[in-house]
Short mmCIF file of C-alpha atoms and ligand atoms in Angstrom, two decimals:
data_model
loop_
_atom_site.label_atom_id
_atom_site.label_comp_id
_atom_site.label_asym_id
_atom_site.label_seq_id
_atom_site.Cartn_x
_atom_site.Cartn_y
_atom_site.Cartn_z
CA UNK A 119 -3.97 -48.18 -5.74
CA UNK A 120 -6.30 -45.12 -6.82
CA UNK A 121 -5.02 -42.00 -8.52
CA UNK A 122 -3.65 -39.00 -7.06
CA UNK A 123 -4.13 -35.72 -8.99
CA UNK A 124 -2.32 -32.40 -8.59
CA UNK A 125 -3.51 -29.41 -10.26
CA UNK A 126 -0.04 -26.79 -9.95
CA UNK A 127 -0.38 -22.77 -10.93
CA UNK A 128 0.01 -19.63 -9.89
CA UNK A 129 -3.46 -19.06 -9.96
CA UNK A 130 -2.93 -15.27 -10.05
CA UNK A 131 -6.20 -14.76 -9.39
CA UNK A 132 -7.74 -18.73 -9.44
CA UNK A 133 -10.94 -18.36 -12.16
CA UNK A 134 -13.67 -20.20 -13.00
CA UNK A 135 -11.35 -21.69 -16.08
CA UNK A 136 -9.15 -23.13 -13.28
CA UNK A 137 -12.46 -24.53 -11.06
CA UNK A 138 -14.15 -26.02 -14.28
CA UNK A 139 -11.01 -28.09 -14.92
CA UNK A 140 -10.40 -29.11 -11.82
CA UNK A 141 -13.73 -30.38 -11.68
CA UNK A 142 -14.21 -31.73 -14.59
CA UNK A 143 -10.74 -34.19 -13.61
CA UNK A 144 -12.50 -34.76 -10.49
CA UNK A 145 -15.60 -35.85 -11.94
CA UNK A 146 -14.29 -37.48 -14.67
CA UNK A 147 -11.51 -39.93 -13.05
CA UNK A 148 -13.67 -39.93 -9.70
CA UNK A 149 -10.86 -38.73 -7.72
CA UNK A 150 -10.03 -35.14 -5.48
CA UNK A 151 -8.35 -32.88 -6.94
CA UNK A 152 -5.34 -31.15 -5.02
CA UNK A 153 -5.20 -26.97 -5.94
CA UNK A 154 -1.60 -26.06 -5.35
CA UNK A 155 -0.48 -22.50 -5.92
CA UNK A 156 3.18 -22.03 -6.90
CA UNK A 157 5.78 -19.93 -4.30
CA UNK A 158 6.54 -16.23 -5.00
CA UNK A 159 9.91 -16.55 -7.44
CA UNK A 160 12.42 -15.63 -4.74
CA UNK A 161 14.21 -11.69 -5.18
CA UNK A 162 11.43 -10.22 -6.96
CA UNK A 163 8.83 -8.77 -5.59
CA UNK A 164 5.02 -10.57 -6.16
CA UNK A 165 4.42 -9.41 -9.58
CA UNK A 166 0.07 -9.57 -8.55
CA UNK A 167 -1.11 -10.72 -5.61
CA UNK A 168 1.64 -12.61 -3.31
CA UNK A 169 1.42 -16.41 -2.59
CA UNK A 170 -0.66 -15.55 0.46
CA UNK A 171 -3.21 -14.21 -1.39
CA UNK A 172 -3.21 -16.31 -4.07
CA UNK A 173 -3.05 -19.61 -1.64
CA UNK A 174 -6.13 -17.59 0.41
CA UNK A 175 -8.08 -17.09 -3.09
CA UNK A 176 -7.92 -20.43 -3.14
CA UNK A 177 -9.68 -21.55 -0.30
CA UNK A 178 -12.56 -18.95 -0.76
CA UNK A 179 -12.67 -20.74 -4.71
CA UNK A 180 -13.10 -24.45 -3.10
CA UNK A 181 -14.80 -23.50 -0.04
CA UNK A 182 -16.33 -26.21 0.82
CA UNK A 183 -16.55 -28.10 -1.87
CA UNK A 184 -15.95 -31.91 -1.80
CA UNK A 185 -13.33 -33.08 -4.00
CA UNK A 186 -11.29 -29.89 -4.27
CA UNK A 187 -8.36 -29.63 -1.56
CA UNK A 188 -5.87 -26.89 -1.66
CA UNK A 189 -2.00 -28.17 -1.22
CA UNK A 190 0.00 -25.64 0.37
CA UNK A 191 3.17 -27.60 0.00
CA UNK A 192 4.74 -25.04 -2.35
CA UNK A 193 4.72 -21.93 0.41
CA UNK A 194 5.96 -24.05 2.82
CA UNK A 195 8.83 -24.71 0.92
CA UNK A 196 9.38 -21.44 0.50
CA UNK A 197 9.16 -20.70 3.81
CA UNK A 198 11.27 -23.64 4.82
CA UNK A 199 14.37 -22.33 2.19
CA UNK A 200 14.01 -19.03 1.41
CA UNK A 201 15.52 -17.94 -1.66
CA UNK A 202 15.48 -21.15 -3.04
CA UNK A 203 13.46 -21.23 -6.52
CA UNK A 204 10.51 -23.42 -6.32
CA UNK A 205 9.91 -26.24 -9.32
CA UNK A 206 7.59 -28.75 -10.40
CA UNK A 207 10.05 -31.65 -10.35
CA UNK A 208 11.01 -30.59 -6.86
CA UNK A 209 7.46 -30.51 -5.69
CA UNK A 210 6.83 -34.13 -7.85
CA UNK A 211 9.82 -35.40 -6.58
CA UNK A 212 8.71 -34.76 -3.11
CA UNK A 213 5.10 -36.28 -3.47
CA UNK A 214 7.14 -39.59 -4.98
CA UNK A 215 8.87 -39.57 -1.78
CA UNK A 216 5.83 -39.45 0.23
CA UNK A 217 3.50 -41.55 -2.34
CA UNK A 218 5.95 -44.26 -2.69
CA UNK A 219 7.21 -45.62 -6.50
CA UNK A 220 4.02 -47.40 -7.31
CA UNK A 221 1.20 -45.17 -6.77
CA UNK A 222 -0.40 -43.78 -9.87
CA UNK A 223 0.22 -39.54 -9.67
CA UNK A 224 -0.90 -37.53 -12.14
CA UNK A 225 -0.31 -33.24 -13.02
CA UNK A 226 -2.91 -31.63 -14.18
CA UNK A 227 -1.99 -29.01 -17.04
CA UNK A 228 -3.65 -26.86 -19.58
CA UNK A 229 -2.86 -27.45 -22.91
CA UNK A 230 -0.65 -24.05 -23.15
CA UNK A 231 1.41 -25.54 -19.95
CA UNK A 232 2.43 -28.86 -21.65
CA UNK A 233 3.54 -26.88 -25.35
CA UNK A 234 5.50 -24.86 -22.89
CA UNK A 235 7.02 -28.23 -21.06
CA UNK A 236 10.40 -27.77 -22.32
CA UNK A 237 11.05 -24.60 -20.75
CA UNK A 238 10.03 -26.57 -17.12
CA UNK A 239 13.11 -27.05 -14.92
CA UNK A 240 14.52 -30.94 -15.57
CA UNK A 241 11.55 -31.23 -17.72
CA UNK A 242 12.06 -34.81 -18.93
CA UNK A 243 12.66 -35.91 -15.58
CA UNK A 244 8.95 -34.96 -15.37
CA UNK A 245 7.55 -38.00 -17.17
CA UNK A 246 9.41 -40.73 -14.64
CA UNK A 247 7.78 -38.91 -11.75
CA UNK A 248 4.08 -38.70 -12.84
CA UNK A 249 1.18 -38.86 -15.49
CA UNK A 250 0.05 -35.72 -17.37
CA UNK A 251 -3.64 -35.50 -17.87
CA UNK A 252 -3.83 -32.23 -20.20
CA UNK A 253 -6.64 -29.59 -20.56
CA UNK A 254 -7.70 -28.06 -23.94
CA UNK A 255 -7.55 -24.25 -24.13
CA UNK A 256 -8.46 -22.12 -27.22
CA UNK A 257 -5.37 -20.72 -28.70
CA UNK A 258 -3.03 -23.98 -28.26
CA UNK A 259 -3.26 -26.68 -30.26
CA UNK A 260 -1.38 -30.11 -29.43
CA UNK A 261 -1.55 -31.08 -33.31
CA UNK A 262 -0.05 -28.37 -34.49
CA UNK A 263 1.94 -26.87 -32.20
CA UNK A 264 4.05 -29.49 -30.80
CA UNK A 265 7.58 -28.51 -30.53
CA UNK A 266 9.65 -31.49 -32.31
CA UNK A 267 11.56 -32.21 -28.86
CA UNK A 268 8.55 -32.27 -27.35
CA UNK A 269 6.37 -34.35 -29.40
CA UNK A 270 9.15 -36.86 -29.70
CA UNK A 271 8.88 -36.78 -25.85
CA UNK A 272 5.27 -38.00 -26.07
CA UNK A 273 5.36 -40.31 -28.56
CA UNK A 274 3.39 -43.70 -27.28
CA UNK A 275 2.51 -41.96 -23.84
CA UNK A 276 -1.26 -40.58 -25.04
CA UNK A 277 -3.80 -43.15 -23.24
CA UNK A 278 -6.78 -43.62 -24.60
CA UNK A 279 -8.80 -44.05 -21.67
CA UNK A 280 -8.14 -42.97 -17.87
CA UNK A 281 -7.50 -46.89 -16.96
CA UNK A 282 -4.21 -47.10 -18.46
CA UNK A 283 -3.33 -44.45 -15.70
CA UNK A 284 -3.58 -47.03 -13.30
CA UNK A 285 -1.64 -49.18 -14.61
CA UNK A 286 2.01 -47.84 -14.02
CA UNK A 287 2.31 -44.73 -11.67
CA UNK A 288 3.66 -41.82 -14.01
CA UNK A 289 4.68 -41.40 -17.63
CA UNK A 290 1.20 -41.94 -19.63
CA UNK A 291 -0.31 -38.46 -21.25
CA UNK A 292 -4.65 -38.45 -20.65
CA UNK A 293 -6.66 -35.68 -22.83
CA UNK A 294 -9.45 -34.32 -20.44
CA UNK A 295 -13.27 -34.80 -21.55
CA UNK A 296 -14.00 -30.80 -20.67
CA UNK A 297 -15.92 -27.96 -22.42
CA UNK A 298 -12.96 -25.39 -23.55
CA UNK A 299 -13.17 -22.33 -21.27
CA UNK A 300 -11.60 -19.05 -22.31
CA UNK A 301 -10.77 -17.64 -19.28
CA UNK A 302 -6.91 -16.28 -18.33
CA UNK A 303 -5.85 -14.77 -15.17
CA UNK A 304 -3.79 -12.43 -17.23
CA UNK A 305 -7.67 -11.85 -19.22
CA UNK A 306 -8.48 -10.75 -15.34
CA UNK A 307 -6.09 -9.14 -14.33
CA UNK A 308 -6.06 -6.79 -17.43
CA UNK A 309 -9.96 -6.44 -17.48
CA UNK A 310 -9.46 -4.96 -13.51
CA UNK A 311 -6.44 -2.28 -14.96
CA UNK A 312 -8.58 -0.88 -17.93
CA UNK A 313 -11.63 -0.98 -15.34
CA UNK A 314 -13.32 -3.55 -17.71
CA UNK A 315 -15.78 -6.39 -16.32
CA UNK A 316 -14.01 -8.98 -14.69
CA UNK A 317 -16.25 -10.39 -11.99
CA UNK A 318 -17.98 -12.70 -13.98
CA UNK A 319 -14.42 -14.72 -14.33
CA UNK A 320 -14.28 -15.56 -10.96
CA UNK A 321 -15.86 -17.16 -8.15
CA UNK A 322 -17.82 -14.70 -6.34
CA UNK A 323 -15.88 -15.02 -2.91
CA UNK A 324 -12.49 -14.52 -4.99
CA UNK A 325 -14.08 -11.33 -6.70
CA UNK A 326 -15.35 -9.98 -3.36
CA UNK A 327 -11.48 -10.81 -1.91
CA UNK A 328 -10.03 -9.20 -5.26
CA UNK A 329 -12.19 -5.52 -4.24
CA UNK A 330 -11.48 -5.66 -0.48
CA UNK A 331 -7.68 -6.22 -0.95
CA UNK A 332 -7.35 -3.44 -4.32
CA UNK A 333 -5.62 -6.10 -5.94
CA UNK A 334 -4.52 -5.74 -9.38
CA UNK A 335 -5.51 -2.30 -8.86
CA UNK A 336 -8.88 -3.12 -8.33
CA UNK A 337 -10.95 -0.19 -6.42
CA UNK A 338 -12.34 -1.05 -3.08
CA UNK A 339 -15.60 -2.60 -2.19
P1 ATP B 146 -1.91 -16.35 -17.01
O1 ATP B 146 -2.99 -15.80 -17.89
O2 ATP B 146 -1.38 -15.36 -16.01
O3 ATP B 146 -0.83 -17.05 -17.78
P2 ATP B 146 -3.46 -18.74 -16.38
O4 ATP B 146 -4.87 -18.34 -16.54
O5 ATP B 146 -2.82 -19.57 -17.45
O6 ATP B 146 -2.56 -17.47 -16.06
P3 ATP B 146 -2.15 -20.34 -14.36
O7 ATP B 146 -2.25 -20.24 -12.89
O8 ATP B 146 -0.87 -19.99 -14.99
O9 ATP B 146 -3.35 -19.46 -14.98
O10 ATP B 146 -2.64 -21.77 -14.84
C1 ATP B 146 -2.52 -22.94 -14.07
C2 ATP B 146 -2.81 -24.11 -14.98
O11 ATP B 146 -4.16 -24.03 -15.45
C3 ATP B 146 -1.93 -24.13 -16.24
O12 ATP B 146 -1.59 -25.48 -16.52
C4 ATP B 146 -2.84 -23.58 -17.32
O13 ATP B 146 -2.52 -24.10 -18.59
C5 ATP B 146 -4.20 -24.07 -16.86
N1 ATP B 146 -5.29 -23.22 -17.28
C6 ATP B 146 -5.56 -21.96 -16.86
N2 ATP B 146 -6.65 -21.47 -17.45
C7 ATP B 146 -7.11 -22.43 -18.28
C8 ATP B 146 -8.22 -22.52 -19.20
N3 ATP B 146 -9.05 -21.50 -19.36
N4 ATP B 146 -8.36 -23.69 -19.90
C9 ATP B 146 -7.47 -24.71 -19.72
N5 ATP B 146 -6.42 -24.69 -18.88
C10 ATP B 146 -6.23 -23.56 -18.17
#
């Protein structure tokens, strides 16, 4: 049974960090990769763009490339129980359901995201439900800055090759083969207030969307 991959942010705007990791997971394990932008935090307003948006970036990021699918599961949700805060475990716990116990599923993280793992809703739950296959990114380092809960976690899950991810459906930790890219959406999103350059980060199509929309208080086309 192949691998399933989700890739899970709030991709506030998506960059071309985001697209070279998603392809280099595709390419890599030989599998599509599913984009899947997280709800709008219920009571508070969209602190960027709103999940529309962000969900519609999306699509103008993949277009239509093979491999890269967007998963909209996350505003559905939302739409289906409003109010009702949006997790990770939820949305793993519902691909389970529809997956079935023995297919391989794997969440696709940057290296920043897993450090942070124990702040994640039922995080431990997390490693019953799928595989991690984690992204380097300059500034976080998984040798040194491993919280002890965290790296006692892990212990014995790191595979050292993308096979042993087919082997059992969830729980095994993959490093992904990918250049380090520097890109942030906050690095955007800041670049667009101080009127700094901040196409270049992003997929043309998203920067074009960006202007026409004066998001982030970006000034008009
Ligand atoms: P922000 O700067 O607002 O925190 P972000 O650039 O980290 O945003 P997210 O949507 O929060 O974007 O990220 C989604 C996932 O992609 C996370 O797991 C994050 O670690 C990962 N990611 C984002 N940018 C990179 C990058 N340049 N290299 C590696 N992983 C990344």
């Amino acid at each position: 049974m192949g691998l399933r991959i989700h890739y899970g942010g709030t991709f506030d705007p998506v960059h071309c960090g985001h697209l070279a990791i998603a392809r280099a997971a595709r390419d890599h394990l030989q599998v599509a990769v599913r984009l899947l932008p997280a709800a709008d935090p219920p009571h508070r307003p969209a602190p960027g763009a709103n999940a529309e948006q962000r969900a519609q970036m999306l699509a103008l990021a993949i277009g239509e490339e093979p491999g890269l699918l967007l998963d909209r599961r996350e505003l559905e949700r939302a739409r289906r129980q409003p109010g009702v805060p949006s997790y990770s475990v939820d949305t793993l716990r519902e691909l389970r359901a529809e997956l079935g116990p023995h297919q391989p599923l794997a969440w696709l993280v940057g290296a920043d995201s897993l450090l942070g793992l124990p702040g994640w809703h039922e995080w431990e739950a997390l490693f019953g439900l799928a595989h991690f296959i984690v992204a380097a990114r300059p500034g976080s380092s998984l040798e040194q800055d491993l919280p002890p809960e965290l790296a006692a976690a892990l212990q014995g899950r790191w595979a050292s090759h993308e096979r042993e991810l087919l082997g059992t459906p969830a729980g095994r930790l993959l490093r992904l083969q990918a250049p380090l890219r520097g890109e942030s959406a906050s690095q955007v999103r800041q670049q667009i207030a101080i009127g700094g350059p901040w196409r270049a980060l992003l997929p043309e199509p998203v920067a074009d969307y960006i202007a026409d929309h004066g998001l982030y208080g970006a000034a008009g086309p």
